[in-house]
Structure formats: C-alpha cells, structure tokens
Amino acid sequence: MYQIDFENPVHVFFIGIGGISMSGLAEILISEGFKVSGSDRQKSPLTETLISKGASVYYGHKKENLTPRPDLIVYTSAIKNDNPELAAGKELNIPIITRAQLLGQMMKNYKMPIAISGTHGKTTTTSMLSCILLEADTDPTLSIGGIYKEIGGNFRLGKSDYFVTEACEYTNSFLSFFPKIGIILNIEEDHLDFFKDINDIRNSFHKFAKLLPSESDGGALIINGDIPNLEEITVSLPCQIITYGSSSYCNYIPTDITFDEFGHPSFILTKSDGTNEGSYSLCVPGLYNVYNACAAIVAAKLLGIDNNIISKALSDFNGTDRRFEYKGKVNGFSIIDDYAHHPTEITQTLKAAKNYPHKTIWCVFQPHTYTRTKAFLSEFAKALSLSDKIILADIYAAREIDTLGISSGTLQEEIEKLGHECYYFSSFEEIENFILKNCTKDDLLITMGAGDVVKIGENLLRK
C-alpha cells in the first residue's frame, strides 16, 4: 500500500473532497505543504473553505479532473467502482487508498493518537474531549465528524503529540487506524447494508480494540461497561481496560444526576471504590450526554489533565452543529435541529426534549436510507411516538438506489398503528406550510435526520 510521507509532500486528489471527514484531511495535507485537488457533487461551505486555502475543487466527477496527474488518489466508502475518476485512476496506475487508510497513516505521525468509536455519540464525545484538550492548552490536532464552532469547522491542525479523531465502523473504516487510546461508546445494530448482523458488528469492534498497543506501551481502551456481554469485546486484550457506565462493576459511574430547566445535566463521577472524582455540569441536554461526558472525562484523566480544567471545559461546551442545536423561534415556537437517524438516537433526543421548555413537541423526521428504514421500521415507529406529533418527510436515499419497497408512507402506517398522530408530506414546502398553520406559541419543533431536513427549520426562520 502507498505510504504517505509528510517529509515529501506530493499531489493528492480527493474523490468526494467536500465530505465532512475528507475536507478535514485535505486541510491537514494543505497545511503540510501538499498540493491538493478533488471533486464533489456540488458546492458547499466546506469546498469553498478548501478553495480559499489553495485547493483545486471540481464539481462533478470526470476523468478529466485528474489533469494534471496526481501522485495519489483518496476516496470514501460512498464512491462506487464505476466512478469515472476512480476508474481512470486505476487505468493510469495511480496509487489509490481509502479515506480511512489515509487517516490511519496520519495517526502514525503523532505520539498520542486517540480514536473515539461507537454506534452513537462519536461526534459529541470527540468534541467534548477536544474542548478539554483545548482548555488545557495542549494544542491538539483534531478531526471531528461534525462542525464544532470553537475550531471554526471540523478540523484543527495543532503542533503537539495529540491527535483526536472519530473512528467510524462503517465498512470497517476504523480497522485502518493506529490509536494508542481507544474509546467505545456503545455497540448496536446499524449499517446493515454492510454488516450481516449484530454479531458481525461486535466482531468488528473487538478487532478495533485489538489494534491498541499493550498497557506497557501506553495502550488503553475506555469502554462503556453497560455494553451487553462486554467480555466478548475485551477478551485477550493486552491494553489497559477502563470501564464507565451505570453498572456497579464499572470503574467510573455517574451519580447524583440532576437536570436544570433546559434539560442540562449535572452529576458526580464516582469510582467503583466510592471515591468522588469530581462534579460536572453540562450545557448540552440529555442523559446520553452524561455518558458521553464520562468517556471524555476518563480519557482526559488518563492523559493527566487537571480536574478543574476538565470541569470548566465541559461547563463551557455548547455542542456541535446538528446535535440538539437551537436554531431560533418562529411565531413563538422554538426550533431545534438534531442529527438523530437511528431509533436509539431518536429515543434519547426526544427524552431530552421532554426536559426542555415546551407545550407540544413536534418532530419532523426524515428517514435516512431505505436499508435502515426497512431494518428498523417498528423501532422507528416506537421511538418517534415519544413526540406528541410527528411529521414525516421522504426518505433521504443517500448512496442507495433500490427502495426495497419501503417509503415514509410505510413508516406513517406503523406509527398510526400505535395510535399516534402522524402526517406525511412529499415536499419540504408542504411541511413548512403545515407547520406555520399548526405549530403555536411555546411549542417545540425538532427537525431530525441525517439528510437535509435541517433546511426546513432554516427556511421557516427566513419566512
């Protein structure tokens, strides 16, 4: 496999350069003196940023974009074999690696690479740990799977030994990484267009954990102790294993959890021997964020960061884009946007919403991919029923073409079977008009999904 050398900058072409992770990697290479070019389907703030930093960006995928000939091509799992640039690269015998392989190679350039994995919560936990490291003046390099306003995007280039990144399990991307500290937040069924079943997923997380070096070499796994059959994931690992969670046998347990009027939690982190490890207050809502914070706190303690710094950083942390993000008010009702697109995430978000000021909770949900919608149809219906009233948009197909005979209308039927009020509209304009007629003062509207459903709230704020 081609090995990138920071001491010998070359010309790298990114297929899908506007992706949240790809754009960050492109920025790292630009800052290291590499010539960077790439393509994407359409213009975006991320591609505009890259152009301002010196990258050449093409819109639309064409083999002509490989002129002048690059020394290396990087592509994402969303790119298919019939992509004209990928096909042309193979014909021209240009070295080709995946985004994950490039990220893994970059990690080798840092003495303390930290990778945060899990079915849910990766972006928030990565951002929480990033916030702590920034507060501690450690000057870390950061690669986040979402926009973190404190660093002005999804990437930050530092000059220290710290490198923090998300580690996504989809297509086994995280198995190309070389972390010294790994975090596993949770393990659930998802990405069933790639994985066979939950056992296949658990096996991948076990392989990820096995990438960590031995405890004598500084390797450590921080893992949610509430994961079922935890020993299957941790068996035969040479690294240090640190658990956190609600179970009494975990090394760290959040206790005395309370919520303020906006659903923001406060808690005490307690060690298994009863030692008080500090009190923490968050400015992001929900019980799930208590456990995200626990993972970040344990990692920071492992790095020797002072507890006062950790506490201050978390109290100042206001979240990332599209994670229970307050967008504004229209006609007296509040608009929140959230990235939740899995039944567990929806459940957690709507439970958090119940602690947020509201008269009626409206959830506008855009299902993400036909595969996920079909696999979790009944689970989606049950999770969404935590909202008082539900509005469905069309399924966001993403990389998929086959509808599998499923639609948002199918999900609407499942929700209505449970006796809940649910509406379905095929266009955003219809949804926006319905909301303006039916949402009233002091209601809470949540736009939810991994597609472009965020536009609905933004359009309402412009009207």
PDB file of C-alpha atoms in Angstrom, residues 176-315:
ATOM      1  CA  SER A 176      -7.237   1.043   9.300  1.00  0.00           C
ATOM      2  CA  PHE A 177      -6.403   3.208  12.320  1.00  0.00           C
ATOM      3  CA  PHE A 178      -3.441   3.157  14.726  1.00  0.00           C
ATOM      4  CA  PRO A 179      -4.681   4.613  18.041  1.00  0.00           C
ATOM      5  CA  LYS A 180      -2.930   4.456  21.396  1.00  0.00           C
ATOM      6  CA  ILE A 181      -6.123   5.259  23.304  1.00  0.00           C
ATOM      7  CA  GLY A 182      -9.429   3.933  22.003  1.00  0.00           C
ATOM      8  CA  ILE A 183     -12.957   4.695  23.187  1.00  0.00           C
ATOM      9  CA  ILE A 184     -16.005   2.514  22.529  1.00  0.00           C
ATOM     10  CA  LEU A 185     -19.197   4.361  23.491  1.00  0.00           C
ATOM     11  CA  ASN A 186     -21.780   1.723  22.605  1.00  0.00           C
ATOM     12  CA  ILE A 187     -22.403  -1.109  20.131  1.00  0.00           C
ATOM     13  CA  GLU A 188     -25.756  -1.554  18.390  1.00  0.00           C
ATOM     14  CA  GLU A 189     -27.182  -2.733  15.098  1.00  0.00           C
ATOM     15  CA  ASP A 190     -26.669  -0.211  12.303  1.00  0.00           C
ATOM     16  CA  HIS A 191     -25.218  -0.021   8.790  1.00  0.00           C
ATOM     17  CA  LEU A 192     -26.899  -3.310   7.907  1.00  0.00           C
ATOM     18  CA  ASP A 193     -26.222  -2.595   4.245  1.00  0.00           C
ATOM     19  CA  PHE A 194     -22.645  -3.581   5.124  1.00  0.00           C
ATOM     20  CA  PHE A 195     -22.719  -5.689   8.300  1.00  0.00           C
ATOM     21  CA  LYS A 196     -24.523  -9.025   8.392  1.00  0.00           C
ATOM     22  CA  ASP A 197     -25.895  -8.685  11.913  1.00  0.00           C
ATOM     23  CA  ILE A 198     -25.088  -7.502  15.438  1.00  0.00           C
ATOM     24  CA  ASN A 199     -22.532 -10.281  15.917  1.00  0.00           C
ATOM     25  CA  ASP A 200     -20.688  -9.112  12.811  1.00  0.00           C
ATOM     26  CA  ILE A 201     -20.685  -5.574  14.229  1.00  0.00           C
ATOM     27  CA  ARG A 202     -19.449  -6.718  17.648  1.00  0.00           C
ATOM     28  CA  ASN A 203     -16.662  -8.675  15.986  1.00  0.00           C
ATOM     29  CA  SER A 204     -15.510  -5.520  14.196  1.00  0.00           C
ATOM     30  CA  PHE A 205     -15.407  -3.559  17.451  1.00  0.00           C
ATOM     31  CA  HIS A 206     -13.374  -6.360  19.023  1.00  0.00           C
ATOM     32  CA  LYS A 207     -10.911  -6.116  16.120  1.00  0.00           C
ATOM     33  CA  PHE A 208     -10.763  -2.341  16.647  1.00  0.00           C
ATOM     34  CA  ALA A 209      -9.923  -2.863  20.324  1.00  0.00           C
ATOM     35  CA  LYS A 210      -7.193  -5.330  19.377  1.00  0.00           C
ATOM     36  CA  LEU A 211      -5.440  -2.558  17.427  1.00  0.00           C
ATOM     37  CA  LEU A 212      -4.468  -0.890  20.701  1.00  0.00           C
ATOM     38  CA  PRO A 213      -0.916  -1.474  21.941  1.00  0.00           C
ATOM     39  CA  SER A 214      -0.143  -3.224  25.226  1.00  0.00           C
ATOM     40  CA  GLU A 215      -0.604  -1.488  28.545  1.00  0.00           C
ATOM     41  CA  SER A 216       3.191  -1.341  28.955  1.00  0.00           C
ATOM     42  CA  ASP A 217       3.321   0.657  25.698  1.00  0.00           C
ATOM     43  CA  GLY A 218       0.598   3.044  26.844  1.00  0.00           C
ATOM     44  CA  GLY A 219      -2.355   1.339  25.173  1.00  0.00           C
ATOM     45  CA  ALA A 220      -5.745   1.858  26.810  1.00  0.00           C
ATOM     46  CA  LEU A 221      -9.368   1.083  25.984  1.00  0.00           C
ATOM     47  CA  ILE A 222     -12.083   3.211  27.575  1.00  0.00           C
ATOM     48  CA  ILE A 223     -15.356   1.354  27.104  1.00  0.00           C
ATOM     49  CA  ASN A 224     -18.977   1.601  28.184  1.00  0.00           C
ATOM     50  CA  GLY A 225     -19.366  -1.142  30.767  1.00  0.00           C
ATOM     51  CA  ASP A 226     -23.100  -1.397  30.065  1.00  0.00           C
ATOM     52  CA  ILE A 227     -22.460  -2.988  26.648  1.00  0.00           C
ATOM     53  CA  PRO A 228     -24.025  -6.488  26.751  1.00  0.00           C
ATOM     54  CA  ASN A 229     -21.547  -9.385  27.069  1.00  0.00           C
ATOM     55  CA  LEU A 230     -18.708  -6.913  27.428  1.00  0.00           C
ATOM     56  CA  GLU A 231     -16.103  -9.647  27.866  1.00  0.00           C
ATOM     57  CA  GLU A 232     -16.600 -10.689  24.230  1.00  0.00           C
ATOM     58  CA  ILE A 233     -15.232  -7.290  23.200  1.00  0.00           C
ATOM     59  CA  THR A 234     -12.419  -7.093  25.750  1.00  0.00           C
ATOM     60  CA  VAL A 235     -11.223 -10.703  25.849  1.00  0.00           C
ATOM     61  CA  SER A 236      -7.462 -11.224  25.375  1.00  0.00           C
ATOM     62  CA  LEU A 237      -6.699  -7.520  25.010  1.00  0.00           C
ATOM     63  CA  PRO A 238      -3.148  -6.566  26.048  1.00  0.00           C
ATOM     64  CA  CYS A 239      -4.088  -2.925  26.698  1.00  0.00           C
ATOM     65  CA  GLN A 240      -5.384  -1.332  29.882  1.00  0.00           C
ATOM     66  CA  ILE A 241      -9.198  -1.581  30.098  1.00  0.00           C
ATOM     67  CA  ILE A 242     -11.195   1.161  31.835  1.00  0.00           C
ATOM     68  CA  THR A 243     -14.973   0.948  32.073  1.00  0.00           C
ATOM     69  CA  TYR A 244     -17.603   3.584  32.749  1.00  0.00           C
ATOM     70  CA  GLY A 245     -21.387   3.319  32.905  1.00  0.00           C
ATOM     71  CA  SER A 246     -24.362   2.769  35.174  1.00  0.00           C
ATOM     72  CA  SER A 247     -23.433  -0.741  36.335  1.00  0.00           C
ATOM     73  CA  SER A 248     -21.915  -1.120  39.790  1.00  0.00           C
ATOM     74  CA  TYR A 249     -18.929  -3.061  38.473  1.00  0.00           C
ATOM     75  CA  CYS A 250     -17.787  -0.194  36.191  1.00  0.00           C
ATOM     76  CA  ASN A 251     -14.602   1.650  37.135  1.00  0.00           C
ATOM     77  CA  TYR A 252     -16.390   5.012  36.824  1.00  0.00           C
ATOM     78  CA  ILE A 253     -20.090   5.664  37.483  1.00  0.00           C
ATOM     79  CA  PRO A 254     -22.042   8.940  37.165  1.00  0.00           C
ATOM     80  CA  THR A 255     -24.150   9.507  40.292  1.00  0.00           C
ATOM     81  CA  ASP A 256     -26.453  12.195  41.703  1.00  0.00           C
ATOM     82  CA  ILE A 257     -27.657  13.119  38.212  1.00  0.00           C
ATOM     83  CA  THR A 258     -29.971  16.139  38.085  1.00  0.00           C
ATOM     84  CA  PHE A 259     -31.347  18.320  35.260  1.00  0.00           C
ATOM     85  CA  ASP A 260     -31.983  22.060  35.087  1.00  0.00           C
ATOM     86  CA  GLU A 261     -34.999  23.689  33.413  1.00  0.00           C
ATOM     87  CA  PHE A 262     -33.419  23.237  29.969  1.00  0.00           C
ATOM     88  CA  GLY A 263     -32.598  19.568  30.449  1.00  0.00           C
ATOM     89  CA  HIS A 264     -28.899  20.228  31.085  1.00  0.00           C
ATOM     90  CA  PRO A 265     -27.484  17.567  33.443  1.00  0.00           C
ATOM     91  CA  SER A 266     -25.173  17.831  36.422  1.00  0.00           C
ATOM     92  CA  PHE A 267     -23.553  14.796  38.046  1.00  0.00           C
ATOM     93  CA  ILE A 268     -20.773  13.444  40.218  1.00  0.00           C
ATOM     94  CA  LEU A 269     -18.310  10.975  38.735  1.00  0.00           C
ATOM     95  CA  THR A 270     -17.651   8.230  41.272  1.00  0.00           C
ATOM     96  CA  LYS A 271     -15.037   5.483  41.147  1.00  0.00           C
ATOM     97  CA  SER A 272     -16.019   1.899  41.908  1.00  0.00           C
ATOM     98  CA  ASP A 273     -14.373   2.209  45.342  1.00  0.00           C
ATOM     99  CA  GLY A 274     -16.614   5.178  46.174  1.00  0.00           C
ATOM    100  CA  THR A 275     -14.030   7.896  45.520  1.00  0.00           C
ATOM    101  CA  ASN A 276     -15.514  11.189  44.313  1.00  0.00           C
ATOM    102  CA  GLU A 277     -13.752  12.083  41.067  1.00  0.00           C
ATOM    103  CA  GLY A 278     -15.388  15.459  40.599  1.00  0.00           C
ATOM    104  CA  SER A 279     -18.659  17.281  39.964  1.00  0.00           C
ATOM    105  CA  TYR A 280     -19.624  18.283  36.430  1.00  0.00           C
ATOM    106  CA  SER A 281     -22.336  20.409  34.833  1.00  0.00           C
ATOM    107  CA  LEU A 282     -23.106  20.294  31.113  1.00  0.00           C
ATOM    108  CA  CYS A 283     -24.644  22.837  28.750  1.00  0.00           C
ATOM    109  CA  VAL A 284     -25.920  20.117  26.419  1.00  0.00           C
ATOM    110  CA  PRO A 285     -29.132  18.228  27.261  1.00  0.00           C
ATOM    111  CA  GLY A 286     -29.973  14.600  27.859  1.00  0.00           C
ATOM    112  CA  LEU A 287     -28.902  11.634  29.953  1.00  0.00           C
ATOM    113  CA  TYR A 288     -26.968  10.242  26.980  1.00  0.00           C
ATOM    114  CA  ASN A 289     -24.633  13.235  27.159  1.00  0.00           C
ATOM    115  CA  VAL A 290     -23.777  12.341  30.749  1.00  0.00           C
ATOM    116  CA  TYR A 291     -22.267   9.105  29.459  1.00  0.00           C
ATOM    117  CA  ASN A 292     -20.593  10.839  26.502  1.00  0.00           C
ATOM    118  CA  ALA A 293     -19.027  13.205  29.016  1.00  0.00           C
ATOM    119  CA  CYS A 294     -17.922  10.298  31.223  1.00  0.00           C
ATOM    120  CA  ALA A 295     -15.915   8.829  28.337  1.00  0.00           C
ATOM    121  CA  ALA A 296     -14.270  12.193  27.638  1.00  0.00           C
ATOM    122  CA  ILE A 297     -13.519  12.775  31.336  1.00  0.00           C
ATOM    123  CA  VAL A 298     -11.910   9.350  31.779  1.00  0.00           C
ATOM    124  CA  ALA A 299      -9.741   9.925  28.688  1.00  0.00           C
ATOM    125  CA  ALA A 300      -8.683  13.349  29.969  1.00  0.00           C
ATOM    126  CA  LYS A 301      -7.799  11.920  33.388  1.00  0.00           C
ATOM    127  CA  LEU A 302      -5.755   9.214  31.693  1.00  0.00           C
ATOM    128  CA  LEU A 303      -3.834  11.997  29.943  1.00  0.00           C
ATOM    129  CA  GLY A 304      -3.160  13.675  33.287  1.00  0.00           C
ATOM    130  CA  ILE A 305      -5.321  16.755  32.743  1.00  0.00           C
ATOM    131  CA  ASP A 306      -6.298  18.650  35.899  1.00  0.00           C
ATOM    132  CA  ASN A 307      -9.888  18.101  37.014  1.00  0.00           C
ATOM    133  CA  ASN A 308     -10.603  21.830  37.298  1.00  0.00           C
ATOM    134  CA  ILE A 309      -9.733  22.217  33.633  1.00  0.00           C
ATOM    135  CA  ILE A 310     -11.952  19.262  32.683  1.00  0.00           C
ATOM    136  CA  SER A 311     -14.885  20.657  34.669  1.00  0.00           C
ATOM    137  CA  LYS A 312     -14.581  24.147  33.201  1.00  0.00           C
ATOM    138  CA  ALA A 313     -14.265  22.859  29.645  1.00  0.00           C
ATOM    139  CA  LEU A 314     -17.400  20.728  29.932  1.00  0.00           C
ATOM    140  CA  SER A 315     -19.398  23.550  31.533  1.00  0.00           C
TER     141      SER A 315
END
